CSV table of C-alpha atoms in Angstrom, one decimal:
chain,number,residue,atom,x,y,z
E,250,MET,CA,-98.9,126.5,180.5
E,251,ASN,CA,-97.0,123.9,182.3
E,252,TRP,CA,-93.8,124.2,184.2
E,253,LYS,CA,-91.6,122.7,181.4
E,254,THR,CA,-92.8,125.0,178.7
E,255,LEU,CA,-92.3,128.0,181.0
E,256,SER,CA,-88.7,127.1,181.9
E,257,ALA,CA,-88.0,126.4,178.2
E,258,ILE,CA,-89.3,129.9,177.3
E,259,VAL,CA,-87.2,131.5,180.0
E,260,MET,CA,-84.1,129.7,178.9
E,261,LEU,CA,-84.6,130.6,175.3
E,262,ALA,CA,-85.3,134.3,176.2
E,263,VAL,CA,-82.0,134.4,178.2
E,264,LEU,CA,-80.0,132.7,175.5
E,265,PRO,CA,-79.2,135.8,173.4
E,266,PHE,CA,-77.7,137.6,176.5
E,267,THR,CA,-75.1,134.8,176.9
E,268,ALA,CA,-73.7,135.4,173.5
E,269,LEU,CA,-70.2,136.8,173.9
E,270,ALA,CA,-67.9,138.8,171.8
E,271,VAL,CA,-64.9,137.6,173.8
E,272,GLU,CA,-63.2,135.0,171.6
E,273,PRO,CA,-61.6,131.9,173.0
E,274,ASP,CA,-58.0,132.9,172.3
E,275,GLU,CA,-58.5,136.1,174.3
E,276,ILE,CA,-59.5,134.3,177.5
E,277,LEU,CA,-56.8,134.2,180.2
E,278,ALA,CA,-55.8,131.0,181.9
E,279,ASP,CA,-56.2,132.5,185.3
E,280,PRO,CA,-60.0,132.6,186.1
E,281,ALA,CA,-59.6,135.3,188.7
E,282,LEU,CA,-57.8,137.6,186.3
E,283,GLU,CA,-60.3,136.7,183.5
E,284,ALA,CA,-63.2,137.7,185.8
E,285,ARG,CA,-61.5,141.0,186.6
E,286,ALA,CA,-60.9,141.6,182.9
E,287,ARG,CA,-64.6,140.9,182.1
E,288,GLU,CA,-65.7,143.4,184.8
E,289,ILE,CA,-63.3,146.1,183.5
E,290,SER,CA,-64.4,145.5,179.9
E,291,LYS,CA,-68.0,146.0,180.8
E,292,ASP,CA,-67.1,149.6,182.0
E,293,LEU,CA,-65.2,150.5,178.8
E,294,ARG,CA,-67.0,151.9,175.8
E,295,CYS,CA,-66.2,150.7,172.3
E,296,VAL,CA,-65.0,153.7,170.3
E,297,VAL,CA,-66.4,152.3,167.0
E,298,CYS,CA,-69.9,151.1,168.0
E,299,GLN,CA,-70.3,153.8,170.5
E,300,ASN,CA,-73.1,152.6,172.8
E,301,GLN,CA,-71.6,149.1,173.4
E,302,ASP,CA,-69.1,148.1,176.0
E,303,ILE,CA,-65.9,146.4,174.6
E,304,ASP,CA,-66.9,143.2,176.4
E,305,SER,CA,-69.8,142.6,174.0
E,306,SER,CA,-68.5,144.4,170.9
E,307,ASN,CA,-67.1,142.6,167.8
E,308,ALA,CA,-65.2,145.6,166.5
E,309,GLY,CA,-61.5,145.2,165.8
E,310,VAL,CA,-60.5,148.0,168.1
E,311,ALA,CA,-62.7,146.5,170.9
E,312,ARG,CA,-60.9,143.2,170.6
E,313,ASP,CA,-57.5,145.1,170.7
E,314,LEU,CA,-58.6,146.8,173.9
E,315,ARG,CA,-59.8,143.6,175.5
E,316,LEU,CA,-56.4,142.1,174.8
E,317,LEU,CA,-54.8,145.2,176.2
E,318,VAL,CA,-56.8,145.1,179.4
E,319,ARG,CA,-55.8,141.4,179.9
E,320,GLU,CA,-52.2,142.2,179.1
E,321,ARG,CA,-52.1,145.0,181.7
E,322,LEU,CA,-53.8,142.7,184.3
E,323,VAL,CA,-51.2,140.0,183.7
E,324,ALA,CA,-48.5,142.6,184.0
E,325,GLY,CA,-49.8,143.2,187.6
E,326,ASP,CA,-51.9,146.4,187.2
E,327,THR,CA,-54.8,147.0,189.5
E,328,ASP,CA,-58.3,147.5,188.0
E,329,ALA,CA,-58.1,151.3,188.4
E,330,GLU,CA,-54.6,151.4,186.8
E,331,VAL,CA,-55.9,149.4,183.8
E,332,ILE,CA,-58.9,151.8,183.3
E,333,GLU,CA,-56.6,154.8,183.8
E,334,PHE,CA,-54.3,153.4,181.1
E,335,VAL,CA,-57.1,153.2,178.6
E,336,ARG,CA,-58.6,156.6,179.7
E,337,ALA,CA,-55.2,158.3,179.1
E,338,ARG,CA,-55.4,157.3,175.5
E,339,TYR,CA,-59.1,157.6,174.6
E,340,GLY,CA,-60.3,160.1,177.2
E,341,ASP,CA,-63.3,160.1,179.5
E,342,PHE,CA,-65.4,159.1,176.6
E,343,VAL,CA,-64.4,155.5,176.9
E,344,LEU,CA,-65.8,155.3,180.4
E,345,LEU,CA,-69.4,154.2,180.3
E,346,LYS,CA,-69.9,155.7,183.7
E,347,PRO,CA,-68.7,159.4,183.5
E,348,PRO,CA,-66.5,160.5,186.4
E,349,PHE,CA,-67.7,163.1,188.8
E,350,LYS,CA,-65.7,166.3,188.2
E,351,PRO,CA,-66.3,170.0,187.4
E,352,GLU,CA,-67.1,169.4,183.7
E,353,THR,CA,-69.7,166.8,184.6
E,354,TYR,CA,-71.3,168.5,187.6
E,355,ALA,CA,-74.2,169.5,185.5
E,356,LEU,CA,-74.7,165.9,184.3
E,357,TRP,CA,-74.6,164.4,187.8
E,358,LEU,CA,-76.4,167.2,189.7
E,359,THR,CA,-79.2,168.2,187.3
E,360,PRO,CA,-81.4,165.2,188.2
E,361,ALA,CA,-81.1,165.9,191.9
E,362,PHE,CA,-81.7,169.6,191.3
E,363,LEU,CA,-84.8,168.8,189.2
E,364,ALA,CA,-86.1,166.4,191.9
E,365,LEU,CA,-85.7,169.1,194.6
E,366,PHE,CA,-87.2,171.7,192.3
E,367,GLY,CA,-90.2,169.5,191.5
E,368,THR,CA,-90.7,168.6,195.2
E,369,GLY,CA,-90.6,172.3,196.0
E,370,ILE,CA,-93.3,173.1,193.4
E,371,VAL,CA,-95.5,170.2,194.7
E,372,ILE,CA,-95.2,171.5,198.3
E,373,VAL,CA,-96.1,175.1,197.3
E,374,VAL,CA,-99.1,173.9,195.3
E,375,LEU,CA,-100.4,171.7,198.1
E,376,ARG,CA,-99.9,174.5,200.7
E,377,SER,CA,-101.8,177.0,198.6
E,378,GLY,CA,-104.6,174.5,198.0
E,379,ARG,CA,-105.0,173.9,201.8
E,380,LYS,CA,-105.2,177.6,202.5
E,381,ARG,CA,-108.2,177.9,200.2
E,382,GLN,CA,-110.0,175.2,202.1
E,383,VAL,CA,-109.7,177.1,205.4
E,384,ALA,CA,-112.9,179.1,204.8
E,385,GLU,CA,-115.3,176.6,206.3
E,386,ARG,CA,-117.5,179.2,207.9
E,387,LEU,CA,-118.9,182.4,206.7
E,388,SER,CA,-117.8,185.6,208.4
E,389,ASP,CA,-120.2,187.4,210.6
E,390,ASP,CA,-120.9,190.1,207.9
E,391,ASP,CA,-121.6,187.4,205.3
E,392,GLU,CA,-123.8,185.6,207.8
E,393,ARG,CA,-125.9,188.8,208.2
E,394,VAL,CA,-126.2,189.3,204.5
E,395,VAL,CA,-127.3,185.7,203.9
E,396,ALA,CA,-129.8,186.0,206.8
E,397,GLY,CA,-131.1,189.2,205.2
E,398,MET,CA,-131.5,187.5,201.8
E,399,LEU,CA,-133.2,184.5,203.3
E,400,ALA,CA,-135.6,186.7,205.2
E,401,ALA,CA,-136.4,188.7,202.0
E,402,GLU,CA,-137.0,185.5,200.2
E,403,LYS,CA,-139.4,184.2,202.9
E,404,GLY,CA,-141.2,187.5,202.9
E,405,GLY,CA,-141.5,187.5,199.1
E,406,THR,CA,-143.0,184.0,198.8
E,407,ALA,CA,-145.2,184.1,201.8
H,132,MET,CA,-93.1,186.5,193.8
H,133,LYS,CA,-96.2,185.7,191.7
H,134,ARG,CA,-94.6,187.5,188.7
H,135,ALA,CA,-91.4,185.5,189.1
H,136,ILE,CA,-93.3,182.3,189.0
H,137,ALA,CA,-95.3,183.5,186.0
H,138,ALA,CA,-92.0,184.1,184.2
H,139,LEU,CA,-90.7,180.5,184.9
H,140,PRO,CA,-92.4,178.8,181.9
H,141,ILE,CA,-90.7,181.3,179.6
H,142,LEU,CA,-87.4,180.7,181.2
H,143,VAL,CA,-87.8,176.9,180.9
H,144,ALA,CA,-88.8,177.3,177.3
H,145,LEU,CA,-85.8,179.5,176.6
H,146,ILE,CA,-83.4,176.9,178.2
H,147,ILE,CA,-84.9,174.1,176.2
H,148,GLY,CA,-84.8,176.1,173.0
H,149,ALA,CA,-81.1,176.8,173.6
H,150,PHE,CA,-80.5,173.1,173.9
H,151,PHE,CA,-82.4,172.5,170.7
H,152,LEU,CA,-80.4,175.2,168.9
H,153,TRP,CA,-77.2,173.5,170.0
H,154,GLY,CA,-78.3,169.9,169.5
H,155,LEU,CA,-80.0,170.3,166.1
H,156,ASN,CA,-77.1,172.3,164.6
H,157,PRO,CA,-76.4,170.3,161.4
H,158,ASP,CA,-72.6,171.0,161.8
H,159,ARG,CA,-72.6,169.2,165.2
H,160,ASP,CA,-71.5,165.5,164.9
H,161,PRO,CA,-72.9,163.8,168.0
H,162,SER,CA,-70.7,160.7,167.5
H,163,ALA,CA,-67.5,162.7,167.3
H,164,ILE,CA,-65.2,161.7,170.1
H,165,PRO,CA,-63.1,164.4,171.6
H,166,SER,CA,-59.4,163.4,171.3
H,167,VAL,CA,-57.3,163.6,174.4
H,168,LEU,CA,-54.2,163.9,172.3
H,169,ILE,CA,-54.8,167.5,171.1
H,170,SER,CA,-52.2,169.9,172.6
H,171,GLN,CA,-50.5,166.9,174.1
H,172,PRO,CA,-47.1,165.6,173.1
H,173,ALA,CA,-47.1,162.8,170.6
H,174,PRO,CA,-47.6,159.4,172.2
H,175,GLU,CA,-44.8,156.8,172.8
H,176,PHE,CA,-44.5,154.4,169.9
H,177,ASP,CA,-41.7,152.8,167.8
H,178,LEU,CA,-42.7,151.1,164.6
H,179,PRO,CA,-40.4,149.1,162.3
H,180,PRO,CA,-40.4,149.8,158.6
H,181,VAL,CA,-42.8,148.0,156.2
H,182,GLU,CA,-40.9,145.1,154.7
H,183,GLY,CA,-40.0,145.5,151.1
H,184,VAL,CA,-41.0,149.2,150.8
H,185,GLY,CA,-37.5,150.6,151.4
H,186,LEU,CA,-38.6,153.4,153.7
H,187,PRO,CA,-37.5,153.9,157.3
H,188,GLY,CA,-39.9,153.1,160.1
H,189,LEU,CA,-41.6,155.6,162.3
H,190,SER,CA,-41.2,156.4,166.0
H,191,ARG,CA,-42.0,159.1,168.4
H,192,ALA,CA,-38.5,160.5,168.0
H,193,ASP,CA,-39.2,161.3,164.3
H,194,LEU,CA,-41.9,163.7,165.4
H,195,TYR,CA,-39.7,165.8,167.6
H,196,GLY,CA,-37.5,168.7,166.5
H,197,ASN,CA,-38.9,169.1,163.0
H,198,PRO,CA,-38.6,172.7,161.5
H,199,GLU,CA,-42.3,172.6,160.5
H,200,PRO,CA,-45.4,170.6,161.3
H,201,VAL,CA,-45.7,167.1,159.9
H,202,VAL,CA,-48.8,165.1,158.9
H,203,VAL,CA,-49.2,161.6,160.3
H,204,ASN,CA,-51.6,159.5,158.3
H,205,VAL,CA,-52.9,156.1,159.5
H,206,PHE,CA,-53.7,154.0,156.5
H,207,ALA,CA,-54.1,150.4,155.3
H,208,SER,CA,-54.3,148.7,152.0
H,209,TRP,CA,-57.6,147.0,153.0
H,210,CYS,CA,-59.2,150.3,153.8
H,211,VAL,CA,-61.3,151.5,150.9
H,212,PRO,CA,-61.6,155.2,151.8
H,213,CYS,CA,-57.8,155.3,152.2
H,214,ARG,CA,-57.5,154.7,148.4
H,215,ALA,CA,-59.6,157.9,147.8
H,216,GLU,CA,-57.6,159.8,150.4
H,217,HIS,CA,-54.3,158.7,148.9
H,218,ALA,CA,-54.7,161.1,145.9
H,219,VAL,CA,-55.5,164.0,148.3
H,220,LEU,CA,-52.4,163.2,150.4
H,221,THR,CA,-50.2,163.0,147.3
H,222,ARG,CA,-51.4,166.3,146.1
H,223,MET,CA,-50.7,167.9,149.5
H,224,VAL,CA,-47.1,166.6,149.4
H,225,GLU,CA,-46.5,167.6,145.8
H,226,ARG,CA,-48.3,170.9,145.7
H,227,ASP,CA,-48.1,172.2,149.3
H,228,GLY,CA,-44.8,170.6,150.3
H,229,VAL,CA,-46.3,168.8,153.3
H,230,ARG,CA,-44.1,166.3,155.1
H,231,LEU,CA,-46.1,163.1,155.3
H,232,PHE,CA,-45.5,160.2,157.7
H,233,GLY,CA,-47.5,157.0,157.5
H,234,ILE,CA,-48.6,154.4,160.0
H,235,ASN,CA,-49.6,151.2,158.1
H,236,TYR,CA,-52.3,149.9,160.4
H,237,LYS,CA,-52.8,146.1,160.7
H,238,ASP,CA,-51.7,145.5,157.1
H,239,LYS,CA,-49.7,142.7,155.6
H,240,PRO,CA,-46.4,144.2,154.4
H,241,ASP,CA,-46.8,142.6,151.0
H,242,ASP,CA,-50.3,144.1,150.5
H,243,ALA,CA,-49.0,147.5,151.6
H,244,ARG,CA,-46.1,147.3,149.2
H,245,VAL,CA,-48.3,146.4,146.2
H,246,TRP,CA,-50.7,149.2,147.2
H,247,LEU,CA,-47.9,151.7,147.3
H,248,GLU,CA,-46.4,150.5,144.0
H,249,GLU,CA,-49.8,150.9,142.4
H,250,LEU,CA,-50.8,154.3,143.7
H,251,GLY,CA,-47.4,155.8,144.3
H,252,ASN,CA,-45.7,156.6,147.6
H,253,PRO,CA,-46.1,160.1,149.1
H,254,TYR,CA,-44.8,159.0,152.5
H,255,GLU,CA,-41.4,160.0,153.9
H,256,ARG,CA,-41.5,157.3,156.5
H,257,ILE,CA,-43.9,154.5,157.2
H,258,GLY,CA,-44.2,152.5,160.4
H,259,SER,CA,-45.7,149.1,160.3
H,260,ASP,CA,-48.3,148.7,163.1
H,261,LEU,CA,-49.1,145.0,162.6
H,262,ASP,CA,-50.9,144.4,165.9
H,263,GLY,CA,-52.5,147.8,166.2
H,264,ARG,CA,-50.8,148.7,169.5
H,265,ALA,CA,-49.5,152.0,168.2
H,266,GLY,CA,-53.0,152.7,167.0
H,267,ILE,CA,-54.2,152.4,170.6
H,268,GLU,CA,-51.5,154.8,171.7
H,269,TRP,CA,-52.8,157.3,169.2
H,270,GLY,CA,-56.4,156.8,170.4
H,271,LEU,CA,-57.4,155.4,167.0
H,272,SER,CA,-61.0,154.4,166.4
H,273,GLY,CA,-60.5,153.3,162.8
H,274,VAL,CA,-58.7,154.0,159.6
H,275,PRO,CA,-58.0,156.4,158.0
H,276,GLU,CA,-57.2,159.0,160.6
H,277,THR,CA,-54.8,161.9,160.0
H,278,PHE,CA,-53.0,164.0,162.6
H,279,ILE,CA,-51.0,167.2,162.4
H,280,VAL,CA,-48.0,167.2,164.7
H,281,ALA,CA,-46.2,170.5,165.4
H,282,GLY,CA,-42.4,170.7,165.0
H,283,ASP,CA,-42.0,170.3,168.7
H,284,GLY,CA,-43.9,167.1,168.8
H,285,THR,CA,-47.2,168.5,170.0
H,286,VAL,CA,-50.3,166.9,168.4
H,287,LEU,CA,-52.3,169.9,167.0
H,288,TYR,CA,-55.1,168.3,165.1
H,289,ARG,CA,-56.9,165.1,164.4
H,290,TYR,CA,-59.1,164.3,161.5
H,291,VAL,CA,-61.2,161.1,161.7
H,292,GLY,CA,-62.1,159.5,158.4
H,293,PRO,CA,-60.8,160.3,154.9
H,294,VAL,CA,-59.7,163.8,154.1
H,295,VAL,CA,-61.7,163.7,150.9
H,296,GLY,CA,-64.1,166.3,149.4
H,297,ALA,CA,-63.9,170.0,149.3
H,298,ALA,CA,-65.3,170.6,152.9
H,299,ALA,CA,-62.9,168.1,154.5
H,300,GLU,CA,-59.9,169.3,152.5
H,301,LYS,CA,-60.6,172.9,153.4
H,302,LYS,CA,-60.9,172.0,157.1
H,303,PHE,CA,-57.7,170.2,157.0
H,304,ALA,CA,-55.9,172.9,155.0
H,305,THR,CA,-57.1,175.5,157.5
H,306,ALA,CA,-55.7,173.4,160.4
H,307,LEU,CA,-52.5,172.9,158.6
H,308,ALA,CA,-52.1,176.6,157.9
H,309,GLN,CA,-52.7,177.3,161.6
H,310,ALA,CA,-50.1,174.8,162.6
H,311,ARG,CA,-47.6,176.3,160.2
H,312,SER,CA,-48.2,179.8,161.5
H,313,ARG,CA,-47.8,178.5,165.0
H,314,ASP,CA,-44.5,176.8,164.3
H,315,GLY,CA,-43.4,179.8,162.2
H,316,GLY,CA,-44.2,182.1,165.1
H,317,THR,CA,-42.4,180.2,167.9
H,318,SER,CA,-39.2,179.3,166.1
């Protein structure tokens, strides 16, 4: 495969990801504000098509929310204020990244807990395995028994 | 210690089983979005009347100081399930004496007028939400949606989708009865 074919394949593969739901009439004139709006939109969940952010959703409500985000930005809100504005109306559900608070402790802490728990089990298992290997030599009693058995064996065959 | 470790798999199985019990429950709707409005005062909004219908508009003030709970229904003439729901709402108004307010969501006034002329008008007030901004204030995800607002302006209940069919109507009636007993008790 030559270099040109490869780059063509890469470009075609990337193409679908550049498709946008943001319509031309929504885009703000100020590129800095527009960039912020895009970032905020990526963190907000569309309430109709629930596993999509509003930045890439074609749903009517998603469009309304995109326009709202831009309107708040133009009005001078900070990013956090815009997100809070939407959150106040749609709840934590619209945040694609759930906030860290008592109701979500289980969500955030379970992976860490499970990792610690698993590490603990691994350590316990490895330790007990090592203990079993400690018996490299027979005890004196065993040595005597084995010697006796060997002697009996020799006496029997000879 | 050994015994405790031996009991661990059973414990893990029980926990996972409990999750299955909860998660596979056919009554649980995993895509249901909890509404932040419940038990909160009605949101700020002020909608003009729908042109040509001859009913007053709807604003937040209309939801405060009512002697009994009111029902706020978000509808549109372009929304097919709303047509089915319309009969249920009309029955609620005529039979149960419900006070029904409407929010006409992203609808052309002419279309809304024709729709109401054809099907009849159970609404006491209708606000025209042309750009859907009031819908956002209500945390709307689509039409139809129906809310029960207590006399003091507290949003008590939200039903997403059309209140059509025995199960849905029963659910809604129960919520409405609860709202009425709440308002009856406090006043």
